[in-house]
Amino acid sequence: MIRLDKYISERTEYTRSSIRELVRRKQVTVDGVPAKAPDMKIDPETASVTVCGAAVRASEYRYILLNKPEGYVSSTSEHDGKNVMELIPPELRAKDMFPAGRLDKDSLGALLLTNDGALAHRILAPSRHIPKIYIVKLDRVFQNNYIDQFKNGIKLDVNETCLPAKVRQAENCDKLAFVELTEGKFHQVRRMFKAVDNSVEKLMRVSYGGLILPETLGFGECVELLHKDVENLFRPMDFDAFCDKFSVVFSAILINR
Ligand code: URA
């Protein structure tokens, strides 16, 4: 059994003091009945709680998949300019939610936000090498020799070499390519193409492990995932199978960008 105010504050953005006030105004219900006191004890497994008419979800963890648009930083700080948190509708936000991973300000695509620190830690652990797939629009035509260069490890600097990566031209455009990385160095995709004398004009992350950006999700839109969906992250799809299946869909999205 836990305190009602603790239960609500762990699952929403309401503070303990605002919950106290809402209870006083009979805006909080437990199993359909107005709550008597903020410190009343409830069973977190079975209680059905509402605040201002909206149901409070039973799980304290939330997982949001955002299709990040350009111009937003992957941060929770208001001091960094426009940040991705602004794109999450209030009803999907949770206290202590943060982006589990980063995309550059001008990058697009899949970004997971959660308040589940343990899961984020598993995702971000470098030793896990969770593959991430990006589609890029290049300044110059794709060269087939990139395939071996990426496979052998692109040298970014005198003492910075990338792990083997996969790259492939998208079928319907010679300036579009898919890249799969299993690490996350600073501006890595952009720097890898620079190292082979090309440059990235647009970059969109289309998959994160086995989590694939739904093609119906517009830029700036997000969707809530269940914990079991998020576990797909750890079951990635083969790169070539992914490209065969999704090349046309994602190429069309990036070409028109
Ligand atoms: N690589 C980049 O260069 N930028 C990103 O946002 C992600 C990967």
PDB file of C-alpha atoms and ligand atoms in Angstrom, residues 68 74 102-108 132 134 136 181 183-192 200 203-205, ligand 1:
ATOM      1  CA  LYS A  68      11.669  14.590 -33.808  1.00  0.00           C
ATOM      2  CA  SER A  74      17.490  16.489 -27.265  1.00  0.00           C
ATOM      3  CA  ARG A 102      20.415  12.039 -28.582  1.00  0.00           C
ATOM      4  CA  LEU A 103      19.758  13.370 -32.026  1.00  0.00           C
ATOM      5  CA  ASP A 104      21.458  16.557 -33.260  1.00  0.00           C
ATOM      6  CA  LYS A 105      19.355  19.694 -33.327  1.00  0.00           C
ATOM      7  CA  ASP A 106      18.934  19.427 -37.088  1.00  0.00           C
ATOM      8  CA  SER A 107      18.346  15.672 -37.176  1.00  0.00           C
ATOM      9  CA  LEU A 108      14.949  14.073 -37.576  1.00  0.00           C
ATOM     10  CA  LYS A 132      20.501   2.339 -34.974  1.00  0.00           C
ATOM     11  CA  TYR A 134      19.502   6.275 -40.261  1.00  0.00           C
ATOM     12  CA  VAL A 136      20.523  10.316 -45.058  1.00  0.00           C
ATOM     13  CA  LEU A 181      25.724   2.141 -36.479  1.00  0.00           C
ATOM     14  CA  GLU A 183      27.782   3.136 -31.343  1.00  0.00           C
ATOM     15  CA  GLY A 184      27.069   6.831 -30.873  1.00  0.00           C
ATOM     16  CA  LYS A 185      29.985   9.184 -31.349  1.00  0.00           C
ATOM     17  CA  PHE A 186      29.419  12.935 -31.561  1.00  0.00           C
ATOM     18  CA  HIS A 187      27.891  13.851 -34.978  1.00  0.00           C
ATOM     19  CA  GLN A 188      28.984  10.420 -36.107  1.00  0.00           C
ATOM     20  CA  VAL A 189      26.993   9.930 -39.303  1.00  0.00           C
ATOM     21  CA  ARG A 190      27.790  13.424 -40.567  1.00  0.00           C
ATOM     22  CA  ARG A 191      31.484  12.972 -39.824  1.00  0.00           C
ATOM     23  CA  MET A 192      31.594   9.529 -41.451  1.00  0.00           C
ATOM     24  CA  VAL A 200      24.907  14.943 -45.149  1.00  0.00           C
ATOM     25  CA  LEU A 203      19.520  12.877 -41.448  1.00  0.00           C
ATOM     26  CA  MET A 204      16.646  10.894 -40.006  1.00  0.00           C
ATOM     27  CA  ARG A 205      16.812   8.017 -37.517  1.00  0.00           C
TER      28      ARG A 205
HETATM   29  N1  URA B   1      24.815  10.997 -36.260  1.00  0.00           N
HETATM   30  C1  URA B   1      24.812  12.336 -36.488  1.00  0.00           C
HETATM   31  O1  URA B   1      25.704  12.881 -37.129  1.00  0.00           O
HETATM   32  N2  URA B   1      23.781  13.048 -35.985  1.00  0.00           N
HETATM   33  C2  URA B   1      22.760  12.502 -35.308  1.00  0.00           C
HETATM   34  O2  URA B   1      21.833  13.213 -34.888  1.00  0.00           O
HETATM   35  C3  URA B   1      22.772  11.120 -35.091  1.00  0.00           C
HETATM   36  C4  URA B   1      23.812  10.384 -35.565  1.00  0.00           C
END
